[in-house]
Tab-separated table of C-alpha atoms in Angstrom:
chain	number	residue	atom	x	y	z
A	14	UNK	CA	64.120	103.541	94.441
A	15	UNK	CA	65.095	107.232	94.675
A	16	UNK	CA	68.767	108.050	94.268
A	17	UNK	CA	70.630	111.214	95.862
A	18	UNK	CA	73.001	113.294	93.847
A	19	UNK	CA	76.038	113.840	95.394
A	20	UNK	CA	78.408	116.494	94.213
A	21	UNK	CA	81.532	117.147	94.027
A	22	UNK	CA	82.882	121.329	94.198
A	23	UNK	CA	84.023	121.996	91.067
A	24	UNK	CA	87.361	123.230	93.448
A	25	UNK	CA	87.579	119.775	93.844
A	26	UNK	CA	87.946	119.075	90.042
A	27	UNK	CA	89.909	121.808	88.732
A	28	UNK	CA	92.222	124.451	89.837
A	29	UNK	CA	92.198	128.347	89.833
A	30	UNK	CA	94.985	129.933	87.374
A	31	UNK	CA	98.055	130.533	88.041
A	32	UNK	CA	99.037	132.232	85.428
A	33	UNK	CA	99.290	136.330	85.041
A	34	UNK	CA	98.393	135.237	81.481
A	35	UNK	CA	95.002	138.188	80.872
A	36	UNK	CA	95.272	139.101	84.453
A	37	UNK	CA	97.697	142.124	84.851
A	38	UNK	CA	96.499	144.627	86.548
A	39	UNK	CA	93.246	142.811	87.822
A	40	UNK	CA	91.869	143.598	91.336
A	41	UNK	CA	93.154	141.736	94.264
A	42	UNK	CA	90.659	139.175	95.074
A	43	UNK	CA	91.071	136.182	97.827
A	44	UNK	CA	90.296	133.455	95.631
A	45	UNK	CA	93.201	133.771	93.540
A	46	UNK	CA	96.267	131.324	94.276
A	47	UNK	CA	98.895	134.105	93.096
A	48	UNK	CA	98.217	138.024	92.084
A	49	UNK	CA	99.416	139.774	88.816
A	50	UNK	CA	99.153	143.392	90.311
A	51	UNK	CA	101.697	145.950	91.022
A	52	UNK	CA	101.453	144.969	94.672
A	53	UNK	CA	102.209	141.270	94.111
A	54	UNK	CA	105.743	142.349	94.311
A	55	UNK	CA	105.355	143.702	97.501
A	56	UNK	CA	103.520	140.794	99.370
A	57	UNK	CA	105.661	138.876	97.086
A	58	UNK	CA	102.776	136.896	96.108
A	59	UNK	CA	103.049	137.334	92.243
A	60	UNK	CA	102.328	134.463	90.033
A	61	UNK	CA	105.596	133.037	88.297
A	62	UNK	CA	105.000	134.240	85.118
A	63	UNK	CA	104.356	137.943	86.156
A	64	UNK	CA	107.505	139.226	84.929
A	65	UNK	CA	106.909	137.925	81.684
A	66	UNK	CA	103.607	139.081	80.906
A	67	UNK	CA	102.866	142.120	82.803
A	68	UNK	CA	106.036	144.092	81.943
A	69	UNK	CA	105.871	146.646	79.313
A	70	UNK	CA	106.852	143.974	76.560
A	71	UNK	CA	104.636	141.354	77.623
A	72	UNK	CA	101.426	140.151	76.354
A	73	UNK	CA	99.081	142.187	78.774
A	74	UNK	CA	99.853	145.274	80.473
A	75	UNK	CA	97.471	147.869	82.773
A	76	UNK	CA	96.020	149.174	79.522
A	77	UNK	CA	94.268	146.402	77.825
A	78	UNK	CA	93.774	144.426	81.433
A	79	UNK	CA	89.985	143.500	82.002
A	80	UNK	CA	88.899	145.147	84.999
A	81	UNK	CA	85.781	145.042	87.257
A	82	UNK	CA	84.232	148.381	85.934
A	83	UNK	CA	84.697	146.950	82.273
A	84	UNK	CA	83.017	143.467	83.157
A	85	UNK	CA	80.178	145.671	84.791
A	86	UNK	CA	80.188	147.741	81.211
A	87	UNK	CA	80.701	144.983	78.443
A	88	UNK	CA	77.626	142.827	80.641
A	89	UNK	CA	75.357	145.849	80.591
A	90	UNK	CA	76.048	146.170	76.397
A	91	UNK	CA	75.555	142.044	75.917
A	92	UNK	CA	72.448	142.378	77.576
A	93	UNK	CA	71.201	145.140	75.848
A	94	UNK	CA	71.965	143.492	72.512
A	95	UNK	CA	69.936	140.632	73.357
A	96	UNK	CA	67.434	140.848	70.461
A	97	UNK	CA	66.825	137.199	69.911
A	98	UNK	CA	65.593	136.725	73.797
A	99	UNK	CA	61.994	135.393	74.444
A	100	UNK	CA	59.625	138.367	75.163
A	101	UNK	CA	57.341	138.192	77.460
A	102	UNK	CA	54.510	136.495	75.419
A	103	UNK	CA	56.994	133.938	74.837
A	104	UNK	CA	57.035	131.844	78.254
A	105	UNK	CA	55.012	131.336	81.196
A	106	UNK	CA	56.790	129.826	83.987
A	107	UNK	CA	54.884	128.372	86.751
A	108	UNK	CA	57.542	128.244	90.081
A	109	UNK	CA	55.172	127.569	92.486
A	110	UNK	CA	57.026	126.670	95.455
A	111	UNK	CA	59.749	128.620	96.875
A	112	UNK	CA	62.075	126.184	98.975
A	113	UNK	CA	63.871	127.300	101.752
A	114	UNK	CA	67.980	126.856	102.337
A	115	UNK	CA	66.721	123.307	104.972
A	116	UNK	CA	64.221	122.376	102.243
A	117	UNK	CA	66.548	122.076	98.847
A	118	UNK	CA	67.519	118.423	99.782
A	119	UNK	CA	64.404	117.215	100.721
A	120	UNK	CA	64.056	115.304	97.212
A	121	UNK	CA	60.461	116.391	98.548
A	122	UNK	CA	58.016	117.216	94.832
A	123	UNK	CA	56.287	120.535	96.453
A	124	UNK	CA	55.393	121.387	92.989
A	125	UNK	CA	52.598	119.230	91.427
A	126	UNK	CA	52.754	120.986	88.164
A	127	UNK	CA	55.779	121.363	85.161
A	128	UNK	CA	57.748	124.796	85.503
A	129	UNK	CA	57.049	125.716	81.970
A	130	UNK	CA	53.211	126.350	81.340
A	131	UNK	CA	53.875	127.766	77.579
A	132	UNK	CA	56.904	128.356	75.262
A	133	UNK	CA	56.337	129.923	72.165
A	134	UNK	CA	58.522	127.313	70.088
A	135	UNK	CA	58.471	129.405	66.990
A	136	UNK	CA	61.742	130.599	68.954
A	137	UNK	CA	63.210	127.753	68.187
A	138	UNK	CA	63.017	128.410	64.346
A	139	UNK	CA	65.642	131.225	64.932
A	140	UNK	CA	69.127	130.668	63.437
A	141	UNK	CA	70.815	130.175	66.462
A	142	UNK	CA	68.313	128.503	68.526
A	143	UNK	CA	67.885	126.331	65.898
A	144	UNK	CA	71.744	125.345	65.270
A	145	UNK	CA	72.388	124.995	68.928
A	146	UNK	CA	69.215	122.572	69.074
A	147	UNK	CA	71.010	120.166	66.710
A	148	UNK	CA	74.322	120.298	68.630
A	149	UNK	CA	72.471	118.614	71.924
A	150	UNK	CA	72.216	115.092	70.443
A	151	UNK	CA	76.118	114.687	69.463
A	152	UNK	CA	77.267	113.339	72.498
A	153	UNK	CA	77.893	109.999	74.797
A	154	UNK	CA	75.842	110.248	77.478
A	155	UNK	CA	78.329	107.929	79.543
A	156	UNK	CA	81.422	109.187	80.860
A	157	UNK	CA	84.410	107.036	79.097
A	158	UNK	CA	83.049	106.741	76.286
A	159	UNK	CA	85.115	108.452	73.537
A	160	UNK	CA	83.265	110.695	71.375
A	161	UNK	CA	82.910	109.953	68.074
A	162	UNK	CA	82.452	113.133	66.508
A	163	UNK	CA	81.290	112.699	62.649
A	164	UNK	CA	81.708	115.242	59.948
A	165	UNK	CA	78.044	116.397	60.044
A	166	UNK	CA	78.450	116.746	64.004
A	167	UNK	CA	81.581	119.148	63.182
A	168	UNK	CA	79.799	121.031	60.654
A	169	UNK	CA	77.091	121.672	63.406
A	170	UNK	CA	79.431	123.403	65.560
A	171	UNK	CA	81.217	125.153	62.401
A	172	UNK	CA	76.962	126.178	61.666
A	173	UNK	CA	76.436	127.370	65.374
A	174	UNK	CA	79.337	129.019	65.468
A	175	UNK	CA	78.763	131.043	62.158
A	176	UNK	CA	75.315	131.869	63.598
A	177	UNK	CA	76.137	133.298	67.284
A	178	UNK	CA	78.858	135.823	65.145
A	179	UNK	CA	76.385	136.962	63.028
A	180	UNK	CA	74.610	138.397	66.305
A	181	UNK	CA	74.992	141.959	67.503
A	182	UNK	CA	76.062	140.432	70.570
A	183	UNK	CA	78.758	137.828	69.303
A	184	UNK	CA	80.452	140.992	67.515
A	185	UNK	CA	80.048	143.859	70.536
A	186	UNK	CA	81.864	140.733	72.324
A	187	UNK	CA	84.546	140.121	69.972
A	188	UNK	CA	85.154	143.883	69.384
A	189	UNK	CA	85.338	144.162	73.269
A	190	UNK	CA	88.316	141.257	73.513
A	191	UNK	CA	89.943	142.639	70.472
A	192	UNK	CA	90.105	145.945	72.284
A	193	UNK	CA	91.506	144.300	75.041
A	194	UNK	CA	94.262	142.939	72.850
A	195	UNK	CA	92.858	139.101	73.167
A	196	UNK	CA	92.169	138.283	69.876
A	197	UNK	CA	94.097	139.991	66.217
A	198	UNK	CA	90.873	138.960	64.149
A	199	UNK	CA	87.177	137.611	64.658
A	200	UNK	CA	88.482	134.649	62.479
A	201	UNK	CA	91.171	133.915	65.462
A	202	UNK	CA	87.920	134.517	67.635
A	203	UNK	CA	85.707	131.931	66.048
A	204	UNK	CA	88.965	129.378	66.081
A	205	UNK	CA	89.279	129.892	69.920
A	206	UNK	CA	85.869	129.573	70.590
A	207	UNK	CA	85.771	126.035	68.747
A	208	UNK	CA	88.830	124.637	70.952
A	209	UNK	CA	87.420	126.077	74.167
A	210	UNK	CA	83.901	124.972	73.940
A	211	UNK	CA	84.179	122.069	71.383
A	212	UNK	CA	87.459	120.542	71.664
A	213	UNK	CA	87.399	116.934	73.560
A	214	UNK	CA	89.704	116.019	76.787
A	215	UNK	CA	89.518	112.876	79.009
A	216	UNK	CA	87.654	112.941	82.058
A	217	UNK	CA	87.927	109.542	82.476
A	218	UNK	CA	90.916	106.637	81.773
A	219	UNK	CA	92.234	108.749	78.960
A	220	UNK	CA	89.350	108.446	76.551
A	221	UNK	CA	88.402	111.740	74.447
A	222	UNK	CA	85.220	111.629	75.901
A	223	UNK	CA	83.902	115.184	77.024
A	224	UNK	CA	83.648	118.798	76.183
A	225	UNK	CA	83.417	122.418	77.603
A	226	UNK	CA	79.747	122.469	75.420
A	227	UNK	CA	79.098	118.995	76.765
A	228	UNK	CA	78.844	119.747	79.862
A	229	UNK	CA	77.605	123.012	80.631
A	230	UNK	CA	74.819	122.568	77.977
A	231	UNK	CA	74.228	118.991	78.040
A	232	UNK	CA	74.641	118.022	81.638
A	233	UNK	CA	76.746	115.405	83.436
A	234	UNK	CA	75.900	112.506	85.651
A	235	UNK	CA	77.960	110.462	87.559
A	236	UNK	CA	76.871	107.588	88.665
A	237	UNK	CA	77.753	106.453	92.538
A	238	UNK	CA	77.062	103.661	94.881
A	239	UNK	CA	73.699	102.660	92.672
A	240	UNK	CA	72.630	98.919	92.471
A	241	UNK	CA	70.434	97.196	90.186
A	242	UNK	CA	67.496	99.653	89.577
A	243	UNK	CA	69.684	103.028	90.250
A	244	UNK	CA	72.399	101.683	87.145
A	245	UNK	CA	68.525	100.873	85.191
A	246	UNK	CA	67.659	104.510	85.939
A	247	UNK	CA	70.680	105.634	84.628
A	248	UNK	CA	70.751	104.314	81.481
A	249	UNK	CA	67.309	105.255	80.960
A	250	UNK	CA	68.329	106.724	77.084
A	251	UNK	CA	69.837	105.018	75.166
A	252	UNK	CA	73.886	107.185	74.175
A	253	UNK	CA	73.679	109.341	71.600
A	254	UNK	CA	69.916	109.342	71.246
A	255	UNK	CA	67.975	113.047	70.849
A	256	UNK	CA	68.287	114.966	74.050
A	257	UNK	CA	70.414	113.083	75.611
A	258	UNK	CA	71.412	114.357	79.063
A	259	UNK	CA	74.634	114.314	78.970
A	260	UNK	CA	77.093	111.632	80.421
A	261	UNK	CA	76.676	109.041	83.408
A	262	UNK	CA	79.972	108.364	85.873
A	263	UNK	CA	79.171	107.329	89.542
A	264	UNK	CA	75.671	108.482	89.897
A	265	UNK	CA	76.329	112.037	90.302
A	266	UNK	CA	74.965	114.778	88.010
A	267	UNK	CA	76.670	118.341	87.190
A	268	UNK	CA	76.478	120.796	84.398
A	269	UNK	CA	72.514	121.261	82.593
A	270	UNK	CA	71.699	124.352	82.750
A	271	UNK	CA	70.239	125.789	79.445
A	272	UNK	CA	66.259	126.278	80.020
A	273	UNK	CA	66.072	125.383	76.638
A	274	UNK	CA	67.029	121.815	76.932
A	275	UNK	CA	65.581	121.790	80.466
A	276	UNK	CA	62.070	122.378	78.638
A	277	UNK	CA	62.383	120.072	75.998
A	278	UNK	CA	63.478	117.452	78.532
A	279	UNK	CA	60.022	118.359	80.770
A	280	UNK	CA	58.199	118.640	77.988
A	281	UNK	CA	59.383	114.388	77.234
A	282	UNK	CA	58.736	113.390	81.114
A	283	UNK	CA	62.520	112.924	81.826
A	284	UNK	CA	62.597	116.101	83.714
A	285	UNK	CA	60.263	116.490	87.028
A	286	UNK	CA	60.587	119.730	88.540
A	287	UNK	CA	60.323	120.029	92.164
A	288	UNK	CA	60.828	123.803	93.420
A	289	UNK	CA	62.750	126.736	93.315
A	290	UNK	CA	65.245	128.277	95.930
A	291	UNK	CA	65.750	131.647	94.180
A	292	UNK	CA	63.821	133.859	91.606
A	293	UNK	CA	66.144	136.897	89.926
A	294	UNK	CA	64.898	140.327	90.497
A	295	UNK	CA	64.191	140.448	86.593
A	296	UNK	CA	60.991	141.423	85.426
A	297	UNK	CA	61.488	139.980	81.665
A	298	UNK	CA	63.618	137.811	79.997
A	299	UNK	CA	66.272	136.276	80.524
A	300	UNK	CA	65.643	136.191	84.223
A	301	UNK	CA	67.677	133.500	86.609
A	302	UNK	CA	66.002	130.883	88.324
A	303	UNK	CA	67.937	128.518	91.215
A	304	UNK	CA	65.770	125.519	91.038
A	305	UNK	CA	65.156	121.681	92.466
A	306	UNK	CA	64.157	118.860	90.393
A	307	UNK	CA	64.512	114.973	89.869
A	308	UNK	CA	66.037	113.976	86.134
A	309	UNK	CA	65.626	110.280	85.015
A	310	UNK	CA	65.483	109.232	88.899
A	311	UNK	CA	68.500	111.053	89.736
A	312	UNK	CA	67.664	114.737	91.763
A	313	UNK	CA	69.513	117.776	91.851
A	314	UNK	CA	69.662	119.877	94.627
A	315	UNK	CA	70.500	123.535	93.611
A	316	UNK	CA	70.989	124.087	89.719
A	317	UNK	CA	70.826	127.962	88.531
A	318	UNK	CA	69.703	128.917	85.208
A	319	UNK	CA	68.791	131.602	82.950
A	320	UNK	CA	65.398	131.742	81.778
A	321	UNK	CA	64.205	133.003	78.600
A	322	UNK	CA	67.629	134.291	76.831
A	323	UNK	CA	69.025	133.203	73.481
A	324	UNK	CA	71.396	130.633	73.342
A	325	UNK	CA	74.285	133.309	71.637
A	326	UNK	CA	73.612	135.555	75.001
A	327	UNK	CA	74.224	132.446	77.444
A	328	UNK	CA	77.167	131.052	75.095
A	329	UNK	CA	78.917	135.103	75.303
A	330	UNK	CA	78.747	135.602	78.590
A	331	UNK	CA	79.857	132.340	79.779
A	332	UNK	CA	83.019	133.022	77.159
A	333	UNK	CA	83.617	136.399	78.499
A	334	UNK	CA	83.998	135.067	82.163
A	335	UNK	CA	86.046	132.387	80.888
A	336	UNK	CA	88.297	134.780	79.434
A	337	UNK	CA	88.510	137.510	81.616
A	338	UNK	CA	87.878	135.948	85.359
A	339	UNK	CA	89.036	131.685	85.004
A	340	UNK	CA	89.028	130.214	88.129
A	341	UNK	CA	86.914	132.533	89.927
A	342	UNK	CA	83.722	134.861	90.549
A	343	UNK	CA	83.123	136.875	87.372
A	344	UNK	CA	81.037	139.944	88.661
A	345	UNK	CA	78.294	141.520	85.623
A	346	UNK	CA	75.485	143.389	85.756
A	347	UNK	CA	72.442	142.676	83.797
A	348	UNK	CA	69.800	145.545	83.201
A	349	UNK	CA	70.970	147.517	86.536
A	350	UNK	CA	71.212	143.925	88.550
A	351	UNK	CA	73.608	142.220	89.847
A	352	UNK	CA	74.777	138.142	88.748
A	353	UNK	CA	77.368	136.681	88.589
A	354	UNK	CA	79.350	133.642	87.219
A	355	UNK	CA	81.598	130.878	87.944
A	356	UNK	CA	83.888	129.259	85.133
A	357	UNK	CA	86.585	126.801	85.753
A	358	UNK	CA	89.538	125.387	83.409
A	359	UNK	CA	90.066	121.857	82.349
A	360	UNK	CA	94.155	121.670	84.031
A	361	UNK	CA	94.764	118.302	82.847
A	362	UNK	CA	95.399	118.953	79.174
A	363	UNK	CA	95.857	122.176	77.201
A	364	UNK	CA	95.142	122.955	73.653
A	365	UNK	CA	97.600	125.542	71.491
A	366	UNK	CA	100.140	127.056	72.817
A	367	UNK	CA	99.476	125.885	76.406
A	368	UNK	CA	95.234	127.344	76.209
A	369	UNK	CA	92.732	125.791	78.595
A	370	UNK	CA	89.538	124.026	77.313
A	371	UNK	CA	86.329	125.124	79.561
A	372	UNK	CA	85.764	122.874	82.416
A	373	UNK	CA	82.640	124.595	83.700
A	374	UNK	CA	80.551	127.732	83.383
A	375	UNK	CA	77.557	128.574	85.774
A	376	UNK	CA	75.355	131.278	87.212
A	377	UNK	CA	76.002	131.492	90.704
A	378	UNK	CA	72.877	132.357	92.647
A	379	UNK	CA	73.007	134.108	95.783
């Protein structure tokens, strides 16, 4: 029995910002609910909170705002600094067939053979490979389930943490947002980064039982409308158990999108890849990949990825867009090309003084 994924927008989950919180001065852009611009208060469409942050005495003003030519600058410099990336010799991907706009919900296997023909897994050995390896098994796969998060699981994510800012990427980030007046000290920096990407909220019946890292690294299924074999299929691994993928809650699956575990998953036979829809312009690594492909019975229709990056290059840039462009289309370029990426905040509950954990962070391919 094959079973569909259905999903939901994440505009369906979650909410843009509307705050001017980070945002004076930004471009005027559609998407946004309200506008933290001098022209705001002529459409009278400012946010509520303009007054109080985007005067002179308020937290952000036009001088340290993040704008679209620094996004395009600060993306250029991350990717550059990139030294931990696979080279070429590192991975062979096989994509075999390309699937056309009518074709990516075919649940159709075009593809007889695994995407990855050959990883070099003495990558893995790295620091920060290696650290954010040991973080995938720390979580409930089911959706509900609060997390029971031991000390060795928080010393992980103190470990990975510790490893990413010893990059020349984590720190060209960090001295970027402390330019920008986000952050006083990397210390503050690191502390941040913990809440937004580690700390638990509810997504279900009040139980602490997800995370910003959870799901954009580890995937998310939820469950809906399966009988008998489809619930079988979905509890294929047992919670908590080495790779799992994530969490189950009404047969639908979101988030998983790190090649890494993607590989290690096909590598198992829990991942069956079907076809691609879109191939980067990138002629080495990382590259982005919009792919098709069937996980424990349940298939996804359109999932973007990087290919061949570290996991400190996919962890800053999704933290960047987080920061500088919540709630809507974060706009980088990536040796002379351009991506871009989609984060959303959790709304429900808020961490600090009124901070947003990470809902969701993906590439969004054209």
């Amino acid at each position: 029995l094959r079973t569909t994924l259905l999903f939901l927008s994440p505009k369906d989950l979650y909410t843009a910002p509307d705050s001017c919180e980070g945002r004076c001065e930004e471009p005027y852009s559609r998407e946004d609910e309200c506008h933290c611009n001098a022209a705001c208060e002529r459409y009278h469409n400012c946010c509520e909170d303009y007054y109080r942050h985007c005067q002179p005495e308020g937290f952000s003003t036009s001088w340290d705002a993040i704008t679209d030519e620094d996004l395009l600058h600060i993306s250029e410099q991350l990717y550059k600094a990139d030294h931990n990336k696979a080279r070429p010799t590192d991975i062979a991907i096989n994509p075999q067939y390309q699937a056309s706009p009518d074709e990516t919900g075919d649940q159709e296997d075009r593809s007889p053979q695994p995407l990855y023909k050959y990883v070099n897994e003495e990558l893995f050995s790295k620091p920060t490979y290696a650290s954010f390896i040991k973080l995938l098994d720390n979580y409930q796969r089911v959706t509900g389930r609060e997390e029971d998060v031991t000390a060795e699981e928080l010393r992980e994510q103190d470990n990975f943490l510790r490893e990413v800012m010893k990059t020349e990427l984590m720190k060209k980030l960090f001295a970027f947002l402390h330019k920008k007046n986000r952050y006083g000290s990397e210390g503050e920096f690191v502390a941040d980064l913990k809440e937004m990407w580690f700390g638990l909220y509810s997504r279900s019946e009040g139980e602490q039982d997800s995370s910003g890292f959870e799901h954009v690294f580890s995937g998310r299924a939820h469950a809906s409308g399966m009988g008998g074999s489809g619930q079988r299929r979905a509890g294929g691994l047992t919670p908590g158990s080495p790779l799992c993928l994530g969490e189950v809650k009404k047969g639908k699956v979101s988030g998983f999108h790190n090649w890494i575990r993607f590989y290690l998953l096909e590598k198992q036979g829990i991942v069956n890849y079907f076809s691609h829809n879109f191939n980067g312009p990138w002629n080495t690594y990382p590259d982005v990949l919009g792919l098709q492909f069937s996980w424990d019975g349940f298939y996804k229709e359109v999932g973007a990825a990087f290919i061949g990056c570290s996991p400190e290059f996919e962890f800053g840039l999704y933290t960047l867009c987080f920061i500088a462009r919540p709630g809507r289309a974060c706009h980088l370029s990536l040796g002379g090309y351009s991506l871009s990426i989609q984060t959303y905040a959790w709304t429900k509950s808020t961490y600090g003084n009124g901070k947003k954990y990470i809902a969701t962070a993906y590439v969004m391919s054209p």
